[in-house]
Amino acid sequence: MIGLLWLVPVGLVLGALGTLVGAGGGFLLAPMLLLLYPREEPRVIASISLAVVFLNALSGTAAYARMRRVDYRSGLLLSIGTIPGAVLGAWTTALLPRRTFDLIFAVVLIAAAALLLWRPHARTALGHGAFHRTVTDADGTVHTYAYNPWLAVGLSLVVGYVSSLLGIGGGIIHVPVLTAVFGFPVHIATATSHFALAIMAGAGTATHVATGAFHSGVRRTLALGVGVLVGAQIGARWSSRVHGNWILRGLAVALLIVAVRLIFGG
């Protein structure tokens, strides 16, 4: 375990960045693990990453809850779709060859980056619906928005499957969808995504444990977990000082860099 202590500061940085953008850090951790452990099975990489995402999301949700930015009703609604998708995705991971896993990962990251760069604050037709929400945060700012709940659940099913399959959590996909498609304010989207992410990542991790994929990754998860629990609190504090637009654009650039590295590094 002592030889893995270098993973603690890595987890701290990932936890801070992941919470800042509402993505859980898995979008950075999973490709990093792929590069560090080129001979490791995809299911082991995904199980470690998803377990760390769960710890990050849990800590980040607690921080965002104090800021009153979490839309709990919407988060629970999104979880209706993400939980079954997460379980199915965790089972599917074992069927993928390593190179195929890397390429799928890269394509998902590029698609998410494209969605982020495509007018992230646009209010499309899909951003209107029967489910109207009003959230007042701790600063007194009132956020109002509306969306189609059935479409949100359907998209969350896909998000849960893909994110659990790759071990990236889901926030990296959920945040751009919530902002660009459903019209969520950025800061509410990141906080609510973290809440739904904790539920989804917990279900996916439990499935990886049941399949035996997580057994060889316990020590690495613990080392990373110590860092992300602290980093998540830091990231939540930073979120109040960073403009939402910069969060989304910076996230898009990071995704494209990681995707290119995966495509040409395999």
PDB file of N, CA and C in Angstrom, residues 17-119:
ATOM      1  N   LEU A  17     -11.058  18.756  -9.679  1.00  0.00           N
ATOM      2  CA  LEU A  17     -11.497  19.039 -11.046  1.00  0.00           C
ATOM      3  C   LEU A  17     -12.841  18.389 -11.357  1.00  0.00           C
ATOM      4  N   GLY A  18     -13.009  17.137 -10.907  1.00  0.00           N
ATOM      5  CA  GLY A  18     -14.251  16.427 -11.177  1.00  0.00           C
ATOM      6  C   GLY A  18     -15.451  17.096 -10.543  1.00  0.00           C
ATOM      7  N   THR A  19     -15.298  17.557  -9.307  1.00  0.00           N
ATOM      8  CA  THR A  19     -16.407  18.219  -8.619  1.00  0.00           C
ATOM      9  C   THR A  19     -16.682  19.589  -9.222  1.00  0.00           C
ATOM     10  N   LEU A  20     -15.632  20.281  -9.647  1.00  0.00           N
ATOM     11  CA  LEU A  20     -15.792  21.600 -10.247  1.00  0.00           C
ATOM     12  C   LEU A  20     -16.709  21.545 -11.457  1.00  0.00           C
ATOM     13  N   VAL A  21     -16.592  20.490 -12.265  1.00  0.00           N
ATOM     14  CA  VAL A  21     -17.392  20.382 -13.492  1.00  0.00           C
ATOM     15  C   VAL A  21     -18.558  19.411 -13.347  1.00  0.00           C
ATOM     16  N   GLY A  22     -18.718  18.816 -12.160  1.00  0.00           N
ATOM     17  CA  GLY A  22     -19.832  17.902 -11.926  1.00  0.00           C
ATOM     18  C   GLY A  22     -19.677  16.563 -12.591  1.00  0.00           C
ATOM     19  N   ALA A  23     -18.437  16.161 -12.892  1.00  0.00           N
ATOM     20  CA  ALA A  23     -18.205  14.931 -13.649  1.00  0.00           C
ATOM     21  C   ALA A  23     -17.622  13.793 -12.826  1.00  0.00           C
ATOM     22  N   GLY A  24     -17.269  14.035 -11.588  1.00  0.00           N
ATOM     23  CA  GLY A  24     -16.768  12.962 -10.746  1.00  0.00           C
ATOM     24  C   GLY A  24     -15.309  12.603 -10.946  1.00  0.00           C
ATOM     25  N   GLY A  25     -14.652  13.150 -11.958  1.00  0.00           N
ATOM     26  CA  GLY A  25     -13.239  12.879 -12.179  1.00  0.00           C
ATOM     27  C   GLY A  25     -12.930  11.625 -12.957  1.00  0.00           C
ATOM     28  N   GLY A  26     -13.934  10.797 -13.205  1.00  0.00           N
ATOM     29  CA  GLY A  26     -13.698   9.547 -13.916  1.00  0.00           C
ATOM     30  C   GLY A  26     -13.253   9.738 -15.349  1.00  0.00           C
ATOM     31  N   PHE A  27     -13.661  10.858 -15.966  1.00  0.00           N
ATOM     32  CA  PHE A  27     -13.283  11.113 -17.360  1.00  0.00           C
ATOM     33  C   PHE A  27     -11.782  11.340 -17.484  1.00  0.00           C
ATOM     34  N   LEU A  28     -11.124  11.731 -16.385  1.00  0.00           N
ATOM     35  CA  LEU A  28      -9.673  11.873 -16.380  1.00  0.00           C
ATOM     36  C   LEU A  28      -8.993  10.650 -15.779  1.00  0.00           C
ATOM     37  N   LEU A  29      -9.594  10.091 -14.734  1.00  0.00           N
ATOM     38  CA  LEU A  29      -8.982   8.960 -14.047  1.00  0.00           C
ATOM     39  C   LEU A  29      -8.925   7.716 -14.919  1.00  0.00           C
ATOM     40  N   ALA A  30     -10.025   7.383 -15.578  1.00  0.00           N
ATOM     41  CA  ALA A  30     -10.066   6.157 -16.375  1.00  0.00           C
ATOM     42  C   ALA A  30      -9.017   6.147 -17.491  1.00  0.00           C
ATOM     43  N   PRO A  31      -8.912   7.205 -18.309  1.00  0.00           N
ATOM     44  CA  PRO A  31      -7.844   7.180 -19.333  1.00  0.00           C
ATOM     45  C   PRO A  31      -6.449   7.194 -18.724  1.00  0.00           C
ATOM     46  N   MET A  32      -6.286   7.840 -17.559  1.00  0.00           N
ATOM     47  CA  MET A  32      -4.988   7.830 -16.892  1.00  0.00           C
ATOM     48  C   MET A  32      -4.612   6.407 -16.480  1.00  0.00           C
ATOM     49  N   LEU A  33      -5.584   5.676 -15.949  1.00  0.00           N
ATOM     50  CA  LEU A  33      -5.340   4.288 -15.555  1.00  0.00           C
ATOM     51  C   LEU A  33      -5.052   3.413 -16.781  1.00  0.00           C
ATOM     52  N   LEU A  34      -5.724   3.721 -17.890  1.00  0.00           N
ATOM     53  CA  LEU A  34      -5.484   2.972 -19.121  1.00  0.00           C
ATOM     54  C   LEU A  34      -4.041   3.139 -19.582  1.00  0.00           C
ATOM     55  N   LEU A  35      -3.514   4.342 -19.409  1.00  0.00           N
ATOM     56  CA  LEU A  35      -2.143   4.623 -19.838  1.00  0.00           C
ATOM     57  C   LEU A  35      -1.120   4.067 -18.845  1.00  0.00           C
ATOM     58  N   LEU A  36      -1.452   4.093 -17.546  1.00  0.00           N
ATOM     59  CA  LEU A  36      -0.529   3.609 -16.520  1.00  0.00           C
ATOM     60  C   LEU A  36      -0.461   2.084 -16.456  1.00  0.00           C
ATOM     61  N   TYR A  37      -1.588   1.441 -16.762  1.00  0.00           N
ATOM     62  CA  TYR A  37      -1.661  -0.025 -16.674  1.00  0.00           C
ATOM     63  C   TYR A  37      -2.108  -0.598 -18.023  1.00  0.00           C
ATOM     64  N   PRO A  38      -1.223  -0.574 -19.021  1.00  0.00           N
ATOM     65  CA  PRO A  38      -1.589  -0.987 -20.387  1.00  0.00           C
ATOM     66  C   PRO A  38      -1.984  -2.455 -20.515  1.00  0.00           C
ATOM     67  N   ARG A  39      -1.616  -3.299 -19.542  1.00  0.00           N
ATOM     68  CA  ARG A  39      -1.941  -4.724 -19.629  1.00  0.00           C
ATOM     69  C   ARG A  39      -3.151  -5.103 -18.765  1.00  0.00           C
ATOM     70  N   GLU A  40      -3.706  -4.118 -18.078  1.00  0.00           N
ATOM     71  CA  GLU A  40      -4.835  -4.405 -17.184  1.00  0.00           C
ATOM     72  C   GLU A  40      -6.120  -4.603 -17.988  1.00  0.00           C
ATOM     73  N   GLU A  41      -6.985  -5.486 -17.498  1.00  0.00           N
ATOM     74  CA  GLU A  41      -8.262  -5.736 -18.166  1.00  0.00           C
ATOM     75  C   GLU A  41      -9.174  -4.516 -18.059  1.00  0.00           C
ATOM     76  N   PRO A  42      -9.978  -4.240 -19.089  1.00  0.00           N
ATOM     77  CA  PRO A  42     -10.897  -3.096 -19.045  1.00  0.00           C
ATOM     78  C   PRO A  42     -11.840  -3.128 -17.844  1.00  0.00           C
ATOM     79  N   ARG A  43     -12.300  -4.313 -17.456  1.00  0.00           N
ATOM     80  CA  ARG A  43     -13.253  -4.398 -16.350  1.00  0.00           C
ATOM     81  C   ARG A  43     -12.619  -3.980 -15.025  1.00  0.00           C
ATOM     82  N   VAL A  44     -11.321  -4.226 -14.859  1.00  0.00           N
ATOM     83  CA  VAL A  44     -10.630  -3.810 -13.635  1.00  0.00           C
ATOM     84  C   VAL A  44     -10.460  -2.298 -13.621  1.00  0.00           C
ATOM     85  N   ILE A  45     -10.045  -1.731 -14.773  1.00  0.00           N
ATOM     86  CA  ILE A  45      -9.894  -0.281 -14.896  1.00  0.00           C
ATOM     87  C   ILE A  45     -11.221   0.416 -14.615  1.00  0.00           C
ATOM     88  N   ALA A  46     -12.285  -0.093 -15.219  1.00  0.00           N
ATOM     89  CA  ALA A  46     -13.609   0.514 -15.047  1.00  0.00           C
ATOM     90  C   ALA A  46     -14.079   0.418 -13.602  1.00  0.00           C
ATOM     91  N   SER A  47     -13.796  -0.707 -12.942  1.00  0.00           N
ATOM     92  CA  SER A  47     -14.250  -0.880 -11.561  1.00  0.00           C
ATOM     93  C   SER A  47     -13.533   0.066 -10.608  1.00  0.00           C
ATOM     94  N   ILE A  48     -12.220   0.247 -10.786  1.00  0.00           N
ATOM     95  CA  ILE A  48     -11.463   1.176  -9.940  1.00  0.00           C
ATOM     96  C   ILE A  48     -11.971   2.600 -10.144  1.00  0.00           C
ATOM     97  N   SER A  49     -12.066   3.006 -11.402  1.00  0.00           N
ATOM     98  CA  SER A  49     -12.485   4.364 -11.719  1.00  0.00           C
ATOM     99  C   SER A  49     -13.884   4.657 -11.186  1.00  0.00           C
ATOM    100  N   LEU A  50     -14.810   3.719 -11.371  1.00  0.00           N
ATOM    101  CA  LEU A  50     -16.187   3.956 -10.953  1.00  0.00           C
ATOM    102  C   LEU A  50     -16.303   4.027  -9.431  1.00  0.00           C
ATOM    103  N   ALA A  51     -15.515   3.222  -8.718  1.00  0.00           N
ATOM    104  CA  ALA A  51     -15.538   3.269  -7.253  1.00  0.00           C
ATOM    105  C   ALA A  51     -15.011   4.603  -6.743  1.00  0.00           C
ATOM    106  N   VAL A  52     -13.957   5.113  -7.384  1.00  0.00           N
ATOM    107  CA  VAL A  52     -13.410   6.419  -7.003  1.00  0.00           C
ATOM    108  C   VAL A  52     -14.412   7.521  -7.331  1.00  0.00           C
ATOM    109  N   VAL A  53     -15.092   7.398  -8.469  1.00  0.00           N
ATOM    110  CA  VAL A  53     -16.123   8.363  -8.842  1.00  0.00           C
ATOM    111  C   VAL A  53     -17.226   8.394  -7.786  1.00  0.00           C
ATOM    112  N   PHE A  54     -17.591   7.234  -7.279  1.00  0.00           N
ATOM    113  CA  PHE A  54     -18.628   7.160  -6.245  1.00  0.00           C
ATOM    114  C   PHE A  54     -18.219   7.956  -5.006  1.00  0.00           C
ATOM    115  N   LEU A  55     -16.969   7.764  -4.546  1.00  0.00           N
ATOM    116  CA  LEU A  55     -16.480   8.491  -3.373  1.00  0.00           C
ATOM    117  C   LEU A  55     -16.430   9.998  -3.641  1.00  0.00           C
ATOM    118  N   ASN A  56     -15.968  10.359  -4.835  1.00  0.00           N
ATOM    119  CA  ASN A  56     -15.901  11.766  -5.216  1.00  0.00           C
ATOM    120  C   ASN A  56     -17.292  12.388  -5.255  1.00  0.00           C
ATOM    121  N   ALA A  57     -18.229  11.701  -5.878  1.00  0.00           N
ATOM    122  CA  ALA A  57     -19.590  12.220  -6.005  1.00  0.00           C
ATOM    123  C   ALA A  57     -20.263  12.352  -4.648  1.00  0.00           C
ATOM    124  N   LEU A  58     -19.997  11.409  -3.757  1.00  0.00           N
ATOM    125  CA  LEU A  58     -20.583  11.446  -2.419  1.00  0.00           C
ATOM    126  C   LEU A  58     -20.093  12.672  -1.659  1.00  0.00           C
ATOM    127  N   SER A  59     -18.778  12.903  -1.703  1.00  0.00           N
ATOM    128  CA  SER A  59     -18.198  14.055  -1.019  1.00  0.00           C
ATOM    129  C   SER A  59     -18.639  15.364  -1.668  1.00  0.00           C
ATOM    130  N   GLY A  60     -18.635  15.399  -3.004  1.00  0.00           N
ATOM    131  CA  GLY A  60     -19.048  16.603  -3.719  1.00  0.00           C
ATOM    132  C   GLY A  60     -20.507  16.951  -3.482  1.00  0.00           C
ATOM    133  N   THR A  61     -21.366  15.945  -3.426  1.00  0.00           N
ATOM    134  CA  THR A  61     -22.790  16.175  -3.170  1.00  0.00           C
ATOM    135  C   THR A  61     -23.006  16.816  -1.813  1.00  0.00           C
ATOM    136  N   ALA A  62     -22.253  16.353  -0.810  1.00  0.00           N
ATOM    137  CA  ALA A  62     -22.366  16.938   0.536  1.00  0.00           C
ATOM    138  C   ALA A  62     -21.998  18.418   0.509  1.00  0.00           C
ATOM    139  N   ALA A  63     -20.945  18.748  -0.262  1.00  0.00           N
ATOM    140  CA  ALA A  63     -20.525  20.151  -0.356  1.00  0.00           C
ATOM    141  C   ALA A  63     -21.560  20.993  -1.090  1.00  0.00           C
ATOM    142  N   TYR A  64     -22.079  20.477  -2.202  1.00  0.00           N
ATOM    143  CA  TYR A  64     -23.080  21.217  -2.970  1.00  0.00           C
ATOM    144  C   TYR A  64     -24.404  21.328  -2.209  1.00  0.00           C
ATOM    145  N   ALA A  65     -24.703  20.335  -1.374  1.00  0.00           N
ATOM    146  CA  ALA A  65     -25.929  20.388  -0.575  1.00  0.00           C
ATOM    147  C   ALA A  65     -25.892  21.579   0.376  1.00  0.00           C
ATOM    148  N   ARG A  66     -24.709  21.865   0.926  1.00  0.00           N
ATOM    149  CA  ARG A  66     -24.583  23.020   1.819  1.00  0.00           C
ATOM    150  C   ARG A  66     -24.799  24.328   1.063  1.00  0.00           C
ATOM    151  N   MET A  67     -24.512  24.309  -0.251  1.00  0.00           N
ATOM    152  CA  MET A  67     -24.734  25.500  -1.075  1.00  0.00           C
ATOM    153  C   MET A  67     -26.169  25.559  -1.604  1.00  0.00           C
ATOM    154  N   ARG A  68     -26.948  24.516  -1.342  1.00  0.00           N
ATOM    155  CA  ARG A  68     -28.343  24.410  -1.787  1.00  0.00           C
ATOM    156  C   ARG A  68     -28.486  24.487  -3.305  1.00  0.00           C
ATOM    157  N   ARG A  69     -27.564  23.854  -3.990  1.00  0.00           N
ATOM    158  CA  ARG A  69     -27.605  23.855  -5.454  1.00  0.00           C
ATOM    159  C   ARG A  69     -28.120  22.538  -6.031  1.00  0.00           C
ATOM    160  N   VAL A  70     -28.362  21.563  -5.201  1.00  0.00           N
ATOM    161  CA  VAL A  70     -28.791  20.258  -5.693  1.00  0.00           C
ATOM    162  C   VAL A  70     -30.303  20.233  -5.898  1.00  0.00           C
ATOM    163  N   ASP A  71     -30.742  19.904  -7.104  1.00  0.00           N
ATOM    164  CA  ASP A  71     -32.156  19.694  -7.405  1.00  0.00           C
ATOM    165  C   ASP A  71     -32.436  18.213  -7.148  1.00  0.00           C
ATOM    166  N   TYR A  72     -32.862  17.903  -5.930  1.00  0.00           N
ATOM    167  CA  TYR A  72     -33.001  16.500  -5.522  1.00  0.00           C
ATOM    168  C   TYR A  72     -34.066  15.755  -6.324  1.00  0.00           C
ATOM    169  N   ARG A  73     -35.181  16.401  -6.608  1.00  0.00           N
ATOM    170  CA  ARG A  73     -36.247  15.724  -7.357  1.00  0.00           C
ATOM    171  C   ARG A  73     -35.779  15.351  -8.758  1.00  0.00           C
ATOM    172  N   SER A  74     -35.066  16.286  -9.406  1.00  0.00           N
ATOM    173  CA  SER A  74     -34.542  15.988 -10.740  1.00  0.00           C
ATOM    174  C   SER A  74     -33.458  14.918 -10.664  1.00  0.00           C
ATOM    175  N   GLY A  75     -32.626  14.972  -9.620  1.00  0.00           N
ATOM    176  CA  GLY A  75     -31.572  13.972  -9.451  1.00  0.00           C
ATOM    177  C   GLY A  75     -32.126  12.571  -9.285  1.00  0.00           C
ATOM    178  N   LEU A  76     -33.179  12.442  -8.494  1.00  0.00           N
ATOM    179  CA  LEU A  76     -33.813  11.134  -8.302  1.00  0.00           C
ATOM    180  C   LEU A  76     -34.475  10.661  -9.590  1.00  0.00           C
ATOM    181  N   LEU A  77     -35.056  11.602 -10.330  1.00  0.00           N
ATOM    182  CA  LEU A  77     -35.683  11.260 -11.608  1.00  0.00           C
ATOM    183  C   LEU A  77     -34.637  10.727 -12.589  1.00  0.00           C
ATOM    184  N   LEU A  78     -33.493  11.394 -12.660  1.00  0.00           N
ATOM    185  CA  LEU A  78     -32.416  10.951 -13.548  1.00  0.00           C
ATOM    186  C   LEU A  78     -31.909   9.570 -13.131  1.00  0.00           C
ATOM    187  N   SER A  79     -31.903   9.294 -11.842  1.00  0.00           N
ATOM    188  CA  SER A  79     -31.405   8.012 -11.335  1.00  0.00           C
ATOM    189  C   SER A  79     -32.282   6.834 -11.755  1.00  0.00           C
ATOM    190  N   ILE A  80     -33.562   7.105 -12.033  1.00  0.00           N
ATOM    191  CA  ILE A  80     -34.455   6.037 -12.490  1.00  0.00           C
ATOM    192  C   ILE A  80     -33.905   5.408 -13.766  1.00  0.00           C
ATOM    193  N   GLY A  81     -33.298   6.235 -14.609  1.00  0.00           N
ATOM    194  CA  GLY A  81     -32.718   5.721 -15.840  1.00  0.00           C
ATOM    195  C   GLY A  81     -31.277   5.250 -15.669  1.00  0.00           C
ATOM    196  N   THR A  82     -30.502   5.968 -14.853  1.00  0.00           N
ATOM    197  CA  THR A  82     -29.079   5.645 -14.762  1.00  0.00           C
ATOM    198  C   THR A  82     -28.799   4.327 -14.033  1.00  0.00           C
ATOM    199  N   ILE A  83     -29.604   3.979 -13.035  1.00  0.00           N
ATOM    200  CA  ILE A  83     -29.317   2.769 -12.249  1.00  0.00           C
ATOM    201  C   ILE A  83     -29.365   1.491 -13.094  1.00  0.00           C
ATOM    202  N   PRO A  84     -30.475   1.212 -13.820  1.00  0.00           N
ATOM    203  CA  PRO A  84     -30.462   0.000 -14.657  1.00  0.00           C
ATOM    204  C   PRO A  84     -29.409   0.053 -15.748  1.00  0.00           C
ATOM    205  N   GLY A  85     -29.163   1.247 -16.295  1.00  0.00           N
ATOM    206  CA  GLY A  85     -28.118   1.389 -17.306  1.00  0.00           C
ATOM    207  C   GLY A  85     -26.748   1.097 -16.741  1.00  0.00           C
ATOM    208  N   ALA A  86     -26.504   1.541 -15.499  1.00  0.00           N
ATOM    209  CA  ALA A  86     -25.212   1.323 -14.847  1.00  0.00           C
ATOM    210  C   ALA A  86     -24.954  -0.154 -14.588  1.00  0.00           C
ATOM    211  N   VAL A  87     -25.974  -0.865 -14.152  1.00  0.00           N
ATOM    212  CA  VAL A  87     -25.824  -2.298 -13.881  1.00  0.00           C
ATOM    213  C   VAL A  87     -25.512  -3.056 -15.168  1.00  0.00           C
ATOM    214  N   LEU A  88     -26.250  -2.741 -16.236  1.00  0.00           N
ATOM    215  CA  LEU A  88     -26.034  -3.408 -17.521  1.00  0.00           C
ATOM    216  C   LEU A  88     -24.654  -3.065 -18.084  1.00  0.00           C
ATOM    217  N   GLY A  89     -24.240  -1.810 -17.946  1.00  0.00           N
ATOM    218  CA  GLY A  89     -22.933  -1.394 -18.451  1.00  0.00           C
ATOM    219  C   GLY A  89     -21.789  -2.097 -17.744  1.00  0.00           C
ATOM    220  N   ALA A  90     -21.917  -2.275 -16.419  1.00  0.00           N
ATOM    221  CA  ALA A  90     -20.872  -2.950 -15.652  1.00  0.00           C
ATOM    222  C   ALA A  90     -20.727  -4.407 -16.079  1.00  0.00           C
ATOM    223  N   TRP A  91     -21.831  -5.050 -16.418  1.00  0.00           N
ATOM    224  CA  TRP A  91     -21.774  -6.444 -16.877  1.00  0.00           C
ATOM    225  C   TRP A  91     -21.138  -6.545 -18.262  1.00  0.00           C
ATOM    226  N   THR A  92     -21.378  -5.526 -19.113  1.00  0.00           N
ATOM    227  CA  THR A  92     -20.892  -5.562 -20.492  1.00  0.00           C
ATOM    228  C   THR A  92     -19.385  -5.342 -20.597  1.00  0.00           C
ATOM    229  N   THR A  93     -18.803  -4.617 -19.642  1.00  0.00           N
ATOM    230  CA  THR A  93     -17.380  -4.269 -19.707  1.00  0.00           C
ATOM    231  C   THR A  93     -16.491  -5.492 -19.914  1.00  0.00           C
ATOM    232  N   ALA A  94     -16.830  -6.589 -19.265  1.00  0.00           N
ATOM    233  CA  ALA A  94     -16.005  -7.799 -19.343  1.00  0.00           C
ATOM    234  C   ALA A  94     -15.939  -8.380 -20.754  1.00  0.00           C
ATOM    235  N   LEU A  95     -16.845  -7.975 -21.638  1.00  0.00           N
ATOM    236  CA  LEU A  95     -16.910  -8.538 -22.983  1.00  0.00           C
ATOM    237  C   LEU A  95     -16.033  -7.787 -23.990  1.00  0.00           C
ATOM    238  N   LEU A  96     -15.494  -6.632 -23.593  1.00  0.00           N
ATOM    239  CA  LEU A  96     -14.765  -5.791 -24.539  1.00  0.00           C
ATOM    240  C   LEU A  96     -13.260  -6.047 -24.520  1.00  0.00           C
ATOM    241  N   PRO A  97     -12.634  -6.214 -25.707  1.00  0.00           N
ATOM    242  CA  PRO A  97     -11.170  -6.260 -25.789  1.00  0.00           C
ATOM    243  C   PRO A  97     -10.610  -4.891 -25.420  1.00  0.00           C
ATOM    244  N   ARG A  98      -9.359  -4.854 -24.988  1.00  0.00           N
ATOM    245  CA  ARG A  98      -8.768  -3.608 -24.503  1.00  0.00           C
ATOM    246  C   ARG A  98      -8.756  -2.495 -25.556  1.00  0.00           C
ATOM    247  N   ARG A  99      -8.318  -2.782 -26.774  1.00  0.00           N
ATOM    248  CA  ARG A  99      -8.235  -1.738 -27.800  1.00  0.00           C
ATOM    249  C   ARG A  99      -9.614  -1.195 -28.149  1.00  0.00           C
ATOM    250  N   THR A 100     -10.597  -2.068 -28.233  1.00  0.00           N
ATOM    251  CA  THR A 100     -11.968  -1.641 -28.505  1.00  0.00           C
ATOM    252  C   THR A 100     -12.469  -0.724 -27.398  1.00  0.00           C
ATOM    253  N   PHE A 101     -12.140  -1.083 -26.186  1.00  0.00           N
ATOM    254  CA  PHE A 101     -12.506  -0.277 -25.019  1.00  0.00           C
ATOM    255  C   PHE A 101     -11.922   1.135 -25.137  1.00  0.00           C
ATOM    256  N   ASP A 102     -10.652   1.228 -25.490  1.00  0.00           N
ATOM    257  CA  ASP A 102      -9.983   2.529 -25.631  1.00  0.00           C
ATOM    258  C   ASP A 102     -10.641   3.396 -26.699  1.00  0.00           C
ATOM    259  N   LEU A 103     -10.952   2.782 -27.855  1.00  0.00           N
ATOM    260  CA  LEU A 103     -11.522   3.544 -28.957  1.00  0.00           C
ATOM    261  C   LEU A 103     -12.943   4.022 -28.654  1.00  0.00           C
ATOM    262  N   ILE A 104     -13.736   3.165 -28.016  1.00  0.00           N
ATOM    263  CA  ILE A 104     -15.088   3.573 -27.615  1.00  0.00           C
ATOM    264  C   ILE A 104     -15.015   4.746 -26.649  1.00  0.00           C
ATOM    265  N   PHE A 105     -14.074   4.648 -25.721  1.00  0.00           N
ATOM    266  CA  PHE A 105     -13.865   5.710 -24.747  1.00  0.00           C
ATOM    267  C   PHE A 105     -13.567   7.035 -25.449  1.00  0.00           C
ATOM    268  N   ALA A 106     -12.655   6.999 -26.430  1.00  0.00           N
ATOM    269  CA  ALA A 106     -12.269   8.206 -27.151  1.00  0.00           C
ATOM    270  C   ALA A 106     -13.454   8.819 -27.897  1.00  0.00           C
ATOM    271  N   VAL A 107     -14.264   7.995 -28.532  1.00  0.00           N
ATOM    272  CA  VAL A 107     -15.431   8.486 -29.280  1.00  0.00           C
ATOM    273  C   VAL A 107     -16.429   9.169 -28.346  1.00  0.00           C
ATOM    274  N   VAL A 108     -16.661   8.576 -27.175  1.00  0.00           N
ATOM    275  CA  VAL A 108     -17.589   9.151 -26.197  1.00  0.00           C
ATOM    276  C   VAL A 108     -17.082  10.514 -25.715  1.00  0.00           C
ATOM    277  N   LEU A 109     -15.786  10.622 -25.464  1.00  0.00           N
ATOM    278  CA  LEU A 109     -15.215  11.881 -25.001  1.00  0.00           C
ATOM    279  C   LEU A 109     -15.328  12.975 -26.064  1.00  0.00           C
ATOM    280  N   ILE A 110     -15.090  12.611 -27.328  1.00  0.00           N
ATOM    281  CA  ILE A 110     -15.194  13.585 -28.423  1.00  0.00           C
ATOM    282  C   ILE A 110     -16.639  14.066 -28.576  1.00  0.00           C
ATOM    283  N   ALA A 111     -17.586  13.150 -28.465  1.00  0.00           N
ATOM    284  CA  ALA A 111     -18.999  13.513 -28.578  1.00  0.00           C
ATOM    285  C   ALA A 111     -19.414  14.456 -27.451  1.00  0.00           C
ATOM    286  N   ALA A 112     -18.945  14.168 -26.237  1.00  0.00           N
ATOM    287  CA  ALA A 112     -19.271  15.031 -25.104  1.00  0.00           C
ATOM    288  C   ALA A 112     -18.663  16.420 -25.281  1.00  0.00           C
ATOM    289  N   ALA A 113     -17.424  16.480 -25.783  1.00  0.00           N
ATOM    290  CA  ALA A 113     -16.763  17.767 -26.014  1.00  0.00           C
ATOM    291  C   ALA A 113     -17.513  18.583 -27.064  1.00  0.00           C
ATOM    292  N   ALA A 114     -17.968  17.919 -28.117  1.00  0.00           N
ATOM    293  CA  ALA A 114     -18.712  18.608 -29.174  1.00  0.00           C
ATOM    294  C   ALA A 114     -20.003  19.210 -28.634  1.00  0.00           C
ATOM    295  N   LEU A 115     -20.685  18.466 -27.760  1.00  0.00           N
ATOM    296  CA  LEU A 115     -21.931  18.951 -27.182  1.00  0.00           C
ATOM    297  C   LEU A 115     -21.682  20.156 -26.277  1.00  0.00           C
ATOM    298  N   LEU A 116     -20.565  20.124 -25.555  1.00  0.00           N
ATOM    299  CA  LEU A 116     -20.224  21.244 -24.684  1.00  0.00           C
ATOM    300  C   LEU A 116     -19.939  22.521 -25.479  1.00  0.00           C
ATOM    301  N   LEU A 117     -19.262  22.363 -26.614  1.00  0.00           N
ATOM    302  CA  LEU A 117     -18.895  23.524 -27.423  1.00  0.00           C
ATOM    303  C   LEU A 117     -20.050  24.040 -28.271  1.00  0.00           C
ATOM    304  N   TRP A 118     -21.096  23.240 -28.389  1.00  0.00           N
ATOM    305  CA  TRP A 118     -22.260  23.625 -29.195  1.00  0.00           C
ATOM    306  C   TRP A 118     -23.239  24.416 -28.327  1.00  0.00           C
ATOM    307  N   ARG A 119     -23.051  25.716 -28.276  1.00  0.00           N
ATOM    308  CA  ARG A 119     -23.940  26.629 -27.557  1.00  0.00           C
ATOM    309  C   ARG A 119     -24.395  26.033 -26.230  1.00  0.00           C
TER     310      ARG A 119
END
